mmCIF file of C-alpha atoms in Angstrom:
data_model
loop_
_atom_site.group_PDB
_atom_site.id
_atom_site.type_symbol
_atom_site.label_atom_id
_atom_site.label_comp_id
_atom_site.label_asym_id
_atom_site.label_seq_id
_atom_site.Cartn_x
_atom_site.Cartn_y
_atom_site.Cartn_z
ATOM 1 C CA MET A 7 0.744 -4.051 -32.525
ATOM 2 C CA SER A 8 -2.377 -5.751 -32.679
ATOM 3 C CA ALA A 9 -4.135 -6.310 -36.145
ATOM 4 C CA ALA A 10 -8.293 -4.890 -35.590
ATOM 5 C CA ALA A 11 -10.940 -7.368 -36.011
ATOM 6 C CA PRO A 12 -12.165 -6.830 -40.283
ATOM 7 C CA SER A 13 -16.151 -5.742 -38.845
ATOM 8 C CA LEU A 14 -14.635 -2.939 -36.311
ATOM 9 C CA THR A 15 -13.162 0.303 -37.522
ATOM 10 C CA PRO A 16 -10.885 1.682 -35.245
ATOM 11 C CA ARG A 17 -13.841 4.469 -33.893
ATOM 12 C CA GLN A 18 -15.697 1.195 -33.138
ATOM 13 C CA ILE A 19 -12.649 0.159 -31.114
ATOM 14 C CA GLU A 20 -12.391 2.384 -29.164
ATOM 15 C CA ARG A 21 -16.139 3.754 -28.278
ATOM 16 C CA ARG A 22 -16.008 -0.476 -26.758
ATOM 17 C CA PHE A 23 -13.615 0.457 -24.487
ATOM 18 C CA LEU A 24 -15.384 3.973 -23.902
ATOM 19 C CA LEU A 25 -17.663 1.159 -23.129
ATOM 20 C CA GLY A 26 -16.007 -1.425 -21.233
ATOM 21 C CA LEU A 27 -14.556 1.852 -18.608
ATOM 22 C CA GLY A 28 -18.369 3.211 -17.653
ATOM 23 C CA ARG A 29 -18.941 -0.366 -16.080
ATOM 24 C CA ALA A 30 -15.288 -0.618 -14.812
ATOM 25 C CA ALA A 31 -16.162 2.862 -13.328
ATOM 26 C CA GLY A 32 -19.303 0.842 -11.922
ATOM 27 C CA GLY A 33 -17.619 -1.758 -10.186
ATOM 28 C CA ALA A 34 -15.011 0.542 -9.128
ATOM 29 C CA VAL A 35 -18.266 2.560 -7.518
ATOM 30 C CA VAL A 36 -20.258 -0.185 -6.564
ATOM 31 C CA PHE A 37 -17.275 -2.432 -4.423
ATOM 32 C CA SER A 38 -15.621 0.383 -2.986
ATOM 33 C CA LEU A 39 -19.462 2.746 -1.276
ATOM 34 C CA PRO A 40 -19.149 0.735 1.783
ATOM 35 C CA VAL A 41 -15.618 1.543 2.248
ATOM 36 C CA LEU A 42 -14.845 4.349 1.375
ATOM 37 C CA MET A 43 -18.578 5.908 3.454
ATOM 38 C CA THR A 44 -16.694 3.744 6.674
ATOM 39 C CA MET A 45 -14.342 7.096 8.741
ATOM 40 C CA GLU A 46 -11.934 4.107 9.866
ATOM 41 C CA MET A 47 -11.235 3.463 5.958
ATOM 42 C CA TRP A 48 -9.974 7.478 6.048
ATOM 43 C CA SER A 49 -7.777 7.813 9.042
ATOM 44 C CA LEU A 50 -6.053 4.430 8.514
ATOM 45 C CA GLY A 51 -4.760 6.141 5.033
ATOM 46 C CA ALA A 52 -3.094 8.160 6.989
ATOM 47 C CA GLY A 53 -2.194 6.320 9.447
ATOM 48 C CA MET A 54 -0.989 2.675 8.324
ATOM 49 C CA ASP A 55 2.314 1.666 8.600
ATOM 50 C CA ARG A 56 3.615 2.804 5.379
ATOM 51 C CA LEU A 57 5.277 -0.484 4.832
ATOM 52 C CA ARG A 58 2.329 -2.469 6.051
ATOM 53 C CA LEU A 59 0.448 -0.371 2.430
ATOM 54 C CA LEU A 60 3.353 -0.492 0.173
ATOM 55 C CA ALA A 61 3.371 -5.043 0.794
ATOM 56 C CA LEU A 62 -1.111 -4.471 0.284
ATOM 57 C CA VAL A 63 -0.614 -2.480 -3.062
ATOM 58 C CA ALA A 64 2.014 -4.813 -4.258
ATOM 59 C CA ALA A 65 -0.639 -7.902 -3.237
ATOM 60 C CA LEU A 66 -3.307 -6.211 -4.805
ATOM 61 C CA LEU A 67 -1.377 -5.367 -8.364
ATOM 62 C CA PRO A 68 -1.119 -9.306 -9.048
ATOM 63 C CA LEU A 69 -4.178 -10.076 -7.933
ATOM 64 C CA LEU A 70 -5.773 -7.378 -10.314
ATOM 65 C CA VAL A 71 -4.013 -8.901 -13.527
ATOM 66 C CA ALA A 72 -4.724 -12.660 -12.184
ATOM 67 C CA LEU A 73 -8.300 -11.700 -12.258
ATOM 68 C CA SER A 74 -8.504 -10.213 -15.558
ATOM 69 C CA HIS A 75 -6.831 -12.999 -16.675
ATOM 70 C CA PHE A 76 -9.387 -15.873 -15.583
ATOM 71 C CA ILE A 77 -12.474 -13.163 -16.531
ATOM 72 C CA GLY A 78 -11.246 -11.446 -19.095
ATOM 73 C CA PHE A 79 -13.589 -12.677 -22.121
ATOM 74 C CA GLU A 80 -10.815 -14.650 -24.935
ATOM 75 C CA GLU A 81 -8.872 -17.136 -24.612
ATOM 76 C CA THR A 82 -5.751 -15.333 -26.779
ATOM 77 C CA ASP A 83 -5.081 -13.287 -23.369
ATOM 78 C CA GLY A 84 -1.083 -13.735 -23.185
ATOM 79 C CA TRP A 85 0.381 -11.697 -20.250
ATOM 80 C CA LEU A 86 0.259 -8.339 -21.648
ATOM 81 C CA ASP A 87 -3.978 -7.925 -22.124
ATOM 82 C CA ASP A 88 -4.084 -9.239 -18.571
ATOM 83 C CA LEU A 89 -1.615 -6.519 -17.079
ATOM 84 C CA ARG A 90 -3.021 -4.220 -19.554
ATOM 85 C CA ASP A 91 -6.286 -5.036 -18.190
ATOM 86 C CA GLY A 92 -4.911 -4.887 -14.806
ATOM 87 C CA LEU A 93 -4.017 -1.269 -14.827
ATOM 88 C CA VAL A 94 -6.890 -0.119 -16.031
ATOM 89 C CA ALA A 95 -8.844 -1.808 -13.803
ATOM 90 C CA PHE A 96 -6.180 -0.297 -10.886
ATOM 91 C CA ALA A 97 -6.558 3.583 -12.661
ATOM 92 C CA VAL A 98 -9.663 3.951 -12.943
ATOM 93 C CA GLY A 99 -10.248 2.370 -8.967
ATOM 94 C CA PHE A 100 -7.176 5.148 -8.815
ATOM 95 C CA VAL A 101 -9.486 7.278 -10.207
ATOM 96 C CA VAL A 102 -12.834 7.188 -8.781
ATOM 97 C CA SER A 103 -11.617 6.831 -4.901
ATOM 98 C CA ALA A 104 -10.798 10.017 -5.868
ATOM 99 C CA VAL A 105 -13.649 11.541 -7.160
ATOM 100 C CA ILE A 106 -15.611 9.936 -4.926
ATOM 101 C CA LEU A 107 -13.261 11.283 -2.075
ATOM 102 C CA SER A 108 -12.519 15.067 -3.549
ATOM 103 C CA LEU A 109 -16.851 14.427 -3.150
ATOM 104 C CA PHE A 110 -17.413 14.333 0.749
ATOM 105 C CA GLY A 111 -15.322 17.031 1.199
ATOM 106 C CA LEU A 112 -12.757 13.467 2.479
ATOM 107 C CA ILE A 113 -9.585 14.643 1.165
ATOM 108 C CA GLU A 114 -8.735 18.892 0.162
ATOM 109 C CA PRO A 115 -6.220 20.616 -0.491
ATOM 110 C CA ARG A 116 -5.128 21.881 3.276
ATOM 111 C CA MET A 117 -4.413 18.105 3.986
ATOM 112 C CA SER A 118 -1.242 16.634 3.581
ATOM 113 C CA PHE A 119 -0.305 14.589 0.309
ATOM 114 C CA ASP A 120 0.219 11.289 3.539
ATOM 115 C CA GLU A 121 -3.067 11.462 4.298
ATOM 116 C CA ILE A 122 -4.761 12.552 1.067
ATOM 117 C CA MET A 123 -2.429 9.644 -0.635
ATOM 118 C CA GLY A 124 -2.602 7.266 2.253
ATOM 119 C CA ALA A 125 -7.158 7.924 1.836
ATOM 120 C CA ILE A 126 -6.960 7.478 -2.414
ATOM 121 C CA VAL A 127 -4.294 4.373 -2.382
ATOM 122 C CA ILE A 128 -7.157 2.415 0.792
ATOM 123 C CA GLU A 129 -9.981 3.329 -1.230
ATOM 124 C CA THR A 130 -8.063 1.691 -4.734
ATOM 125 C CA VAL A 131 -8.272 -1.938 -3.363
ATOM 126 C CA PRO A 132 -12.149 -2.179 -3.484
ATOM 127 C CA ALA A 133 -12.509 -0.175 -6.390
ATOM 128 C CA SER A 134 -9.970 -1.586 -9.137
ATOM 129 C CA ILE A 135 -10.767 -4.876 -7.435
ATOM 130 C CA GLY A 136 -14.988 -3.665 -8.564
ATOM 131 C CA ALA A 137 -13.064 -2.812 -11.651
ATOM 132 C CA ALA A 138 -11.514 -6.018 -12.852
ATOM 133 C CA VAL A 139 -14.180 -7.906 -11.537
ATOM 134 C CA ALA A 140 -17.324 -5.279 -13.987
ATOM 135 C CA GLN A 141 -14.949 -5.748 -16.979
ATOM 136 C CA GLY A 142 -15.043 -9.202 -17.112
ATOM 137 C CA GLN A 143 -17.881 -9.752 -15.940
ATOM 138 C CA PHE A 144 -20.080 -8.389 -18.574
ATOM 139 C CA GLY A 145 -18.508 -9.412 -21.726
ATOM 140 C CA GLN A 146 -20.392 -7.712 -25.367
ATOM 141 C CA PRO A 147 -22.869 -9.762 -26.535
ATOM 142 C CA ASP A 148 -20.710 -11.523 -30.249
ATOM 143 C CA GLU A 149 -18.618 -13.160 -26.732
ATOM 144 C CA ALA A 150 -20.891 -13.791 -23.502
ATOM 145 C CA ASP A 151 -20.867 -17.050 -24.036
ATOM 146 C CA HIS A 152 -17.947 -17.361 -25.039
ATOM 147 C CA ALA A 153 -16.538 -16.178 -21.483
ATOM 148 C CA HIS A 154 -19.357 -17.968 -19.256
ATOM 149 C CA ASP A 155 -17.028 -21.762 -21.031
ATOM 150 C CA ARG A 156 -14.492 -20.781 -19.986
ATOM 151 C CA ALA A 157 -13.457 -22.895 -17.074
ATOM 152 C CA ALA A 158 -11.599 -20.593 -14.790
ATOM 153 C CA GLY A 159 -9.345 -23.832 -14.008
ATOM 154 C CA TYR A 160 -8.144 -24.822 -10.241
ATOM 155 C CA TRP A 161 -5.877 -21.371 -9.760
ATOM 156 C CA GLY A 162 -8.908 -19.774 -11.171
ATOM 157 C CA GLU A 163 -11.849 -20.270 -8.170
ATOM 158 C CA LEU A 164 -8.861 -19.956 -5.820
ATOM 159 C CA VAL A 165 -8.499 -15.964 -7.185
ATOM 160 C CA PHE A 166 -11.776 -15.691 -7.444
ATOM 161 C CA MET A 167 -12.579 -16.634 -3.697
ATOM 162 C CA ALA A 168 -9.643 -14.689 -2.286
ATOM 163 C CA THR A 169 -11.443 -11.631 -4.533
ATOM 164 C CA GLY A 170 -14.563 -12.787 -2.369
ATOM 165 C CA ALA A 171 -13.440 -13.630 0.813
ATOM 166 C CA LEU A 172 -10.573 -10.241 0.569
ATOM 167 C CA PHE A 173 -13.767 -7.775 -0.582
ATOM 168 C CA LEU A 174 -16.229 -8.745 1.431
ATOM 169 C CA SER A 175 -13.960 -8.821 5.242
ATOM 170 C CA PHE A 176 -12.358 -5.863 3.760
ATOM 171 C CA SER A 177 -14.974 -3.872 5.421
ATOM 172 C CA VAL A 178 -15.198 -5.034 8.466
ATOM 173 C CA ALA A 179 -11.647 -5.598 8.829
ATOM 174 C CA PRO A 180 -10.227 -2.234 10.709
ATOM 175 C CA THR A 181 -13.822 -1.239 12.497
ATOM 176 C CA GLU A 182 -13.812 -1.843 16.129
ATOM 177 C CA GLU A 183 -16.714 -4.060 16.018
ATOM 178 C CA VAL A 184 -14.578 -7.584 15.001
ATOM 179 C CA ASP A 185 -13.741 -6.652 18.418
ATOM 180 C CA LEU A 186 -16.021 -6.622 20.298
ATOM 181 C CA ILE A 187 -17.710 -9.430 18.841
ATOM 182 C CA ALA A 188 -14.638 -12.201 20.062
ATOM 183 C CA ALA A 189 -14.600 -10.935 23.304
ATOM 184 C CA GLU A 190 -18.917 -11.536 23.781
ATOM 185 C CA MET A 191 -18.716 -14.865 22.350
ATOM 186 C CA THR A 192 -17.153 -17.831 24.154
ATOM 187 C CA PRO A 193 -14.231 -20.869 22.477
ATOM 188 C CA PHE A 194 -17.920 -22.968 22.464
ATOM 189 C CA HIS A 195 -19.835 -20.087 19.604
ATOM 190 C CA MET A 196 -15.723 -19.659 18.272
ATOM 191 C CA LEU A 197 -16.058 -23.716 16.722
ATOM 192 C CA LEU A 198 -20.035 -23.749 16.059
ATOM 193 C CA LEU A 199 -18.497 -20.222 13.904
ATOM 194 C CA ALA A 200 -15.304 -22.272 12.173
ATOM 195 C CA LEU A 201 -17.705 -24.634 11.341
ATOM 196 C CA VAL A 202 -20.227 -22.823 9.879
ATOM 197 C CA SER A 203 -18.120 -21.029 8.274
ATOM 198 C CA ILE A 204 -17.003 -24.233 6.596
ATOM 199 C CA ALA A 205 -19.808 -25.377 5.796
ATOM 200 C CA ALA A 206 -21.342 -22.908 4.169
ATOM 201 C CA LEU A 207 -18.756 -22.944 1.898
ATOM 202 C CA HIS A 208 -18.522 -26.515 0.939
ATOM 203 C CA LEU A 209 -23.201 -25.997 0.770
ATOM 204 C CA VAL A 210 -21.978 -23.390 -1.805
ATOM 205 C CA VAL A 211 -19.361 -25.312 -3.778
ATOM 206 C CA TYR A 212 -21.534 -28.197 -3.609
ATOM 207 C CA MET A 213 -24.234 -26.773 -5.106
ATOM 208 C CA LEU A 214 -22.006 -25.515 -7.834
ATOM 209 C CA ARG A 215 -21.440 -29.439 -9.542
ATOM 210 C CA PHE A 216 -25.136 -29.879 -8.436
ATOM 211 C CA SER A 217 -25.530 -27.181 -11.478
ATOM 212 C CA GLY A 218 -23.218 -28.383 -13.603
ATOM 213 C CA GLN A 219 -20.331 -25.521 -13.829
ATOM 214 C CA GLU A 220 -17.246 -26.941 -11.688
ATOM 215 C CA SER A 221 -16.541 -27.787 -14.983
ATOM 216 C CA ALA A 222 -12.420 -27.773 -13.811
ATOM 217 C CA ASP A 223 -13.769 -31.307 -11.924
ATOM 218 C CA PRO A 224 -14.029 -34.216 -13.381
ATOM 219 C CA GLU A 225 -16.998 -35.930 -12.870
ATOM 220 C CA GLY A 226 -17.724 -38.102 -10.119
ATOM 221 C CA ALA A 227 -15.039 -36.865 -8.460
ATOM 222 C CA PRO A 228 -15.300 -38.058 -4.567
ATOM 223 C CA GLY A 229 -16.972 -35.706 -1.924
ATOM 224 C CA TRP A 230 -14.427 -36.343 0.977
ATOM 225 C CA SER A 231 -11.500 -35.011 -2.758
ATOM 226 C CA VAL A 232 -13.707 -31.475 -3.047
ATOM 227 C CA PHE A 233 -13.833 -30.994 0.285
ATOM 228 C CA LEU A 234 -10.934 -30.755 0.507
ATOM 229 C CA ARG A 235 -9.877 -28.614 -2.551
ATOM 230 C CA TYR A 236 -12.037 -26.343 -2.737
ATOM 231 C CA THR A 237 -14.296 -25.896 0.929
ATOM 232 C CA LEU A 238 -10.780 -26.421 3.377
ATOM 233 C CA ALA A 239 -8.879 -24.846 0.560
ATOM 234 C CA GLY A 240 -11.342 -21.723 0.457
ATOM 235 C CA TYR A 241 -11.460 -21.544 3.875
ATOM 236 C CA ALA A 242 -7.560 -20.909 3.920
ATOM 237 C CA VAL A 243 -7.708 -18.434 1.513
ATOM 238 C CA ALA A 244 -10.743 -16.794 3.684
ATOM 239 C CA LEU A 245 -7.834 -16.729 6.739
ATOM 240 C CA ILE A 246 -4.464 -15.742 4.857
ATOM 241 C CA VAL A 247 -6.711 -13.337 3.321
ATOM 242 C CA CYS A 248 -7.471 -12.090 6.495
ATOM 243 C CA ALA A 249 -4.644 -12.813 8.222
ATOM 244 C CA GLY A 250 -2.847 -10.189 5.619
ATOM 245 C CA LEU A 251 -6.106 -7.857 6.104
ATOM 246 C CA MET A 252 -5.193 -7.834 10.254
ATOM 247 C CA TRP A 253 -1.361 -7.738 10.053
ATOM 248 C CA ALA A 254 -1.428 -4.372 7.491
ATOM 249 C CA PHE A 255 -4.153 -2.479 8.902
ATOM 250 C CA GLY A 256 -1.891 -3.426 12.482
ATOM 251 C CA ARG A 257 -5.083 -4.953 14.351
ATOM 252 C CA PHE A 258 -2.044 -8.256 15.472
ATOM 253 C CA ASP A 259 0.105 -5.807 17.673
ATOM 254 C CA ASP A 260 -0.263 -6.162 20.669
ATOM 255 C CA LEU A 261 -2.666 -9.018 20.376
ATOM 256 C CA GLY A 262 -1.386 -12.734 21.377
ATOM 257 C CA ALA A 263 -1.996 -15.487 19.652
ATOM 258 C CA VAL A 264 -4.941 -16.985 21.351
ATOM 259 C CA ALA A 265 -6.773 -13.055 20.896
ATOM 260 C CA ALA A 266 -5.053 -12.526 17.017
ATOM 261 C CA VAL A 267 -6.608 -16.378 16.285
ATOM 262 C CA ARG A 268 -10.308 -15.082 17.302
ATOM 263 C CA LEU A 269 -10.100 -12.435 15.115
ATOM 264 C CA LEU A 270 -8.886 -13.965 12.537
ATOM 265 C CA VAL A 271 -12.225 -16.376 12.691
ATOM 266 C CA VAL A 272 -14.906 -13.306 13.668
ATOM 267 C CA LEU A 273 -13.448 -12.279 10.174
ATOM 268 C CA GLY A 274 -12.746 -15.636 8.728
ATOM 269 C CA PHE A 275 -17.271 -16.361 9.014
ATOM 270 C CA PRO A 276 -17.197 -12.761 6.333
ATOM 271 C CA ALA A 277 -14.667 -13.465 4.266
ATOM 272 C CA ALA A 278 -16.413 -17.629 3.855
ATOM 273 C CA ILE A 279 -19.132 -16.078 2.354
ATOM 274 C CA GLY A 280 -17.776 -14.165 0.568
ATOM 275 C CA ALA A 281 -15.644 -16.294 -1.133
ATOM 276 C CA ALA A 282 -18.374 -18.187 -1.320
ATOM 277 C CA PHE A 283 -20.306 -16.338 -3.462
ATOM 278 C CA ALA A 284 -17.865 -14.985 -5.302
ATOM 279 C CA ARG A 285 -17.739 -18.185 -7.747
ATOM 280 C CA LEU A 286 -21.858 -17.545 -8.130
ATOM 281 C CA ILE A 287 -21.740 -14.013 -8.939
ATOM 282 C CA VAL A 288 -18.135 -13.710 -11.054
ATOM 283 C CA MET B 27 -14.335 -21.793 -34.544
ATOM 284 C CA SER B 28 -14.104 -19.842 -37.898
ATOM 285 C CA GLU B 29 -10.542 -19.307 -37.288
ATOM 286 C CA ALA B 30 -9.587 -22.471 -35.444
ATOM 287 C CA ASP B 31 -6.455 -23.519 -38.453
ATOM 288 C CA ASP B 32 -4.649 -20.190 -38.519
ATOM 289 C CA GLY B 33 -5.786 -19.198 -34.710
ATOM 290 C CA PRO B 34 -7.707 -16.824 -33.062
ATOM 291 C CA ALA B 35 -7.134 -13.410 -33.910
ATOM 292 C CA PRO B 36 -6.381 -11.585 -30.998
ATOM 293 C CA ARG B 37 -8.551 -8.837 -29.880
ATOM 294 C CA PRO B 38 -8.853 -5.581 -30.903
ATOM 295 C CA VAL B 39 -7.241 -2.716 -28.430
ATOM 296 C CA ALA B 40 -8.275 0.018 -28.897
ATOM 297 C CA ARG B 41 -4.950 2.767 -28.114
ATOM 298 C CA LEU B 42 -7.281 4.506 -25.581
ATOM 299 C CA GLU B 43 -6.627 1.291 -23.404
ATOM 300 C CA TRP B 44 -3.072 1.695 -23.638
ATOM 301 C CA ALA B 45 -3.702 5.558 -22.625
ATOM 302 C CA VAL B 46 -5.260 4.047 -19.512
ATOM 303 C CA ALA B 47 -3.657 1.134 -18.919
ATOM 304 C CA ALA B 48 -0.078 3.653 -19.288
ATOM 305 C CA LEU B 49 -1.948 5.986 -16.703
ATOM 306 C CA GLY B 50 -3.033 3.510 -14.500
ATOM 307 C CA ALA B 51 1.572 2.140 -14.975
ATOM 308 C CA ALA B 52 1.911 5.622 -14.207
ATOM 309 C CA LEU B 53 -0.020 5.809 -10.744
ATOM 310 C CA ALA B 54 0.699 2.155 -9.373
ATOM 311 C CA CYS B 55 4.390 3.522 -9.796
ATOM 312 C CA GLY B 56 3.639 6.684 -8.064
ATOM 313 C CA VAL B 57 2.421 5.175 -5.489
ATOM 314 C CA LEU B 58 4.608 2.719 -4.446
ATOM 315 C CA GLY B 59 7.947 4.370 -5.413
ATOM 316 C CA VAL B 60 6.474 6.842 -2.694
ATOM 317 C CA LEU B 61 4.774 4.447 0.081
ATOM 318 C CA ALA B 62 9.235 2.727 -0.452
ATOM 319 C CA TYR B 63 10.276 6.309 -0.303
ATOM 320 C CA GLU B 64 8.551 6.890 3.445
ATOM 321 C CA ALA B 65 9.058 3.956 4.953
ATOM 322 C CA LEU B 66 13.052 3.908 4.081
ATOM 323 C CA THR B 67 13.090 7.710 5.679
ATOM 324 C CA TYR B 68 10.855 6.521 8.603
ATOM 325 C CA GLU B 69 11.526 6.795 11.916
ATOM 326 C CA ASP B 70 9.677 6.570 15.178
ATOM 327 C CA GLY B 71 8.527 9.129 17.054
ATOM 328 C CA PRO B 72 6.166 11.008 18.709
ATOM 329 C CA PRO B 73 3.611 13.024 16.972
ATOM 330 C CA GLU B 74 4.381 17.208 17.650
ATOM 331 C CA LEU B 75 1.353 18.625 18.577
ATOM 332 C CA VAL B 76 0.659 22.973 17.874
ATOM 333 C CA ALA B 77 -1.694 24.276 18.054
ATOM 334 C CA THR B 78 -2.045 28.382 16.600
ATOM 335 C CA VAL B 79 -4.416 30.594 16.564
ATOM 336 C CA ARG B 80 -6.581 31.235 13.677
ATOM 337 C CA ASP B 81 -8.740 34.290 14.630
ATOM 338 C CA VAL B 82 -10.682 35.099 17.435
ATOM 339 C CA ARG B 83 -14.410 36.701 16.348
ATOM 340 C CA ALA B 84 -17.302 37.585 18.235
ATOM 341 C CA THR B 85 -20.585 36.041 18.222
ATOM 342 C CA ALA B 86 -23.289 36.038 19.797
ATOM 343 C CA GLY B 87 -22.775 32.841 22.042
ATOM 344 C CA GLY B 88 -19.144 34.122 22.944
ATOM 345 C CA HIS B 89 -16.147 35.020 21.974
ATOM 346 C CA VAL B 90 -14.860 32.116 19.467
ATOM 347 C CA ALA B 91 -10.989 31.652 19.401
ATOM 348 C CA ARG B 92 -10.494 29.077 16.016
ATOM 349 C CA PHE B 93 -7.483 27.103 15.873
ATOM 350 C CA VAL B 94 -5.353 24.847 13.583
ATOM 351 C CA MET B 95 -4.172 21.800 15.331
ATOM 352 C CA GLU B 96 -1.103 20.084 13.666
ATOM 353 C CA ASN B 97 0.812 17.824 14.214
ATOM 354 C CA ARG B 98 4.340 17.643 12.710
ATOM 355 C CA GLY B 99 5.343 14.292 14.070
ATOM 356 C CA PRO B 100 6.160 10.519 12.495
ATOM 357 C CA SER B 101 3.565 8.805 14.328
ATOM 358 C CA ALA B 102 -0.549 9.742 14.639
ATOM 359 C CA ALA B 103 -2.677 10.457 17.890
ATOM 360 C CA ALA B 104 -5.824 10.107 18.498
ATOM 361 C CA GLU B 105 -8.889 11.987 21.888
ATOM 362 C CA VAL B 106 -6.226 14.497 21.283
ATOM 363 C CA THR B 107 -7.142 17.130 24.710
ATOM 364 C CA VAL B 108 -6.824 20.380 23.905
ATOM 365 C CA ILE B 109 -6.393 23.221 26.786
ATOM 366 C CA ALA B 110 -7.557 26.721 26.610
ATOM 367 C CA ARG B 111 -6.701 29.102 28.618
ATOM 368 C CA LEU B 112 -6.795 32.194 29.235
ATOM 369 C CA LYS B 113 -4.834 33.790 31.873
ATOM 370 C CA HIS B 114 -4.623 37.836 32.834
ATOM 371 C CA GLY B 115 -2.055 39.238 35.071
ATOM 372 C CA GLY B 116 -0.865 35.083 35.600
ATOM 373 C CA ALA B 117 -4.391 33.835 36.841
ATOM 374 C CA VAL B 118 -6.202 31.246 35.010
ATOM 375 C CA VAL B 119 -9.764 33.021 34.321
ATOM 376 C CA GLU B 120 -11.291 31.001 31.442
ATOM 377 C CA GLU B 121 -10.554 27.644 30.991
ATOM 378 C CA ARG B 122 -11.909 25.213 27.698
ATOM 379 C CA ARG B 123 -10.929 21.708 26.851
ATOM 380 C CA VAL B 124 -11.996 19.620 23.222
ATOM 381 C CA THR B 125 -11.329 16.544 22.308
ATOM 382 C CA LEU B 126 -10.173 15.922 18.552
ATOM 383 C CA ASP B 127 -11.294 12.686 16.978
ATOM 384 C CA TYR B 128 -8.134 12.034 15.444
ATOM 385 C CA VAL B 129 -5.076 14.157 13.604
ATOM 386 C CA ALA B 130 -2.731 12.470 11.475
ATOM 387 C CA ARG B 131 0.508 12.295 10.898
ATOM 388 C CA MET B 132 2.159 15.939 8.926
ATOM 389 C CA SER B 133 -0.963 16.843 8.991
ATOM 390 C CA SER B 134 -3.698 19.147 10.776
ATOM 391 C CA ARG B 135 -7.389 19.834 12.392
ATOM 392 C CA GLU B 136 -9.947 22.291 13.114
ATOM 393 C CA ALA B 137 -11.204 23.176 15.999
ATOM 394 C CA GLY B 138 -12.422 25.949 18.366
ATOM 395 C CA VAL B 139 -13.305 27.087 21.627
ATOM 396 C CA VAL B 140 -15.869 30.008 23.609
ATOM 397 C CA PHE B 141 -14.271 32.055 25.435
ATOM 398 C CA GLU B 142 -16.979 34.832 27.466
ATOM 399 C CA ARG B 143 -14.296 37.707 27.708
ATOM 400 C CA ASP B 144 -12.176 38.663 24.996
ATOM 401 C CA PRO B 145 -9.396 36.583 24.514
ATOM 402 C CA ALA B 146 -8.369 39.881 23.252
ATOM 403 C CA THR B 147 -7.941 41.662 26.920
ATOM 404 C CA ALA B 148 -5.899 38.985 28.258
ATOM 405 C CA GLU B 149 -2.970 35.733 27.202
ATOM 406 C CA LEU B 150 -4.726 32.812 25.324
ATOM 407 C CA GLU B 151 -2.201 29.736 25.937
ATOM 408 C CA LEU B 152 -3.064 27.002 23.374
ATOM 409 C CA ARG B 153 -1.813 23.150 23.478
ATOM 410 C CA ALA B 154 -2.018 19.915 23.567
ATOM 411 C CA ALA B 155 -2.419 17.619 27.135
ATOM 412 C CA SER B 156 -2.711 14.471 26.058
ATOM 413 C CA TYR B 157 -3.554 11.802 22.806
ATOM 414 C CA ARG B 158 -4.088 8.510 22.555
ATOM 415 C CA ARG B 159 -2.448 5.977 20.159
ATOM 416 C CA PRO B 160 -4.846 5.134 17.690
#
């Protein structure tokens, strides 16, 4: 049991948590609305291969814990605190998804358990990430300064980039439009899009370094090193996230290797943009 | 900063926070458990599409027969075409077609067909004719 700080009464502690819970719910709604209002997502939850849905949830939980760790506002946070924060985010995401889906009339008692649970679980992915980000994003006034000073470190950067990539590509991954865009593009377009994705990512990484926020990096590290360790690693993380999503959603089934790579590059664009801006936002 | 010597004090944790975390743990375990169970017991097979008439009502626009298309099989079906026929003495007197966008496995969808004749005076036949893998 942790001892309460002398300045806070138990009542204040509960109140502070309730406020945090409200923030988390708000974050969950903001992050999940684009996904909640996409038709492909509802049917996906019901029809998705159970093993892949299981893999998605199994990957989500460590990501939530890692997010809580790297955006947590206290340096003293032990693994138990991170685990607790991650589970709170999962609970908030799950409940928010269930409430909004019922509000839309998309889950009803006459539907099968499979269908209801599948829909909620799919929506829980962006919702709980939103909850985790909101939980850590706006710290209490006295802790806010501290929060922003804390360097997340290299692994933290990668977790943020993965989160951003997941957020922006999640709502796009199950749509037909990815196929259509990939079909419209010539190999030359593809190459250009991949290069633009990398350039956009590098631009943001570079801007952050300039504004002095890249505290994890020693001053005066050569440009190529930053390019390799942040930009290219970030693009790789974005592509891995995309590949995971595409596999989970069954988009790679019945596809040849070249067609799969084409889809990956198309989806990699929003993922790279998401990865870049995650670092600006979180 | 003030507590630099004896180590920083842990953040006080609300009891409610533990409760919500416990809820999260229960939900996560429940979801993982159910999904693992379903993944382990899953057997591949075609969708099993069974149509049942719910009711028939005479409206100003004709006789509306509402039916439920149930998928009892292990896989989902998209673009399910349903053929509804009114038969009178072996001969088809009216035929209607409906396409259902999506019927998830172990789930059902409701739809309707409109006949000119009262289906009560004839034999109503309803069945799924085709589907596409989603």
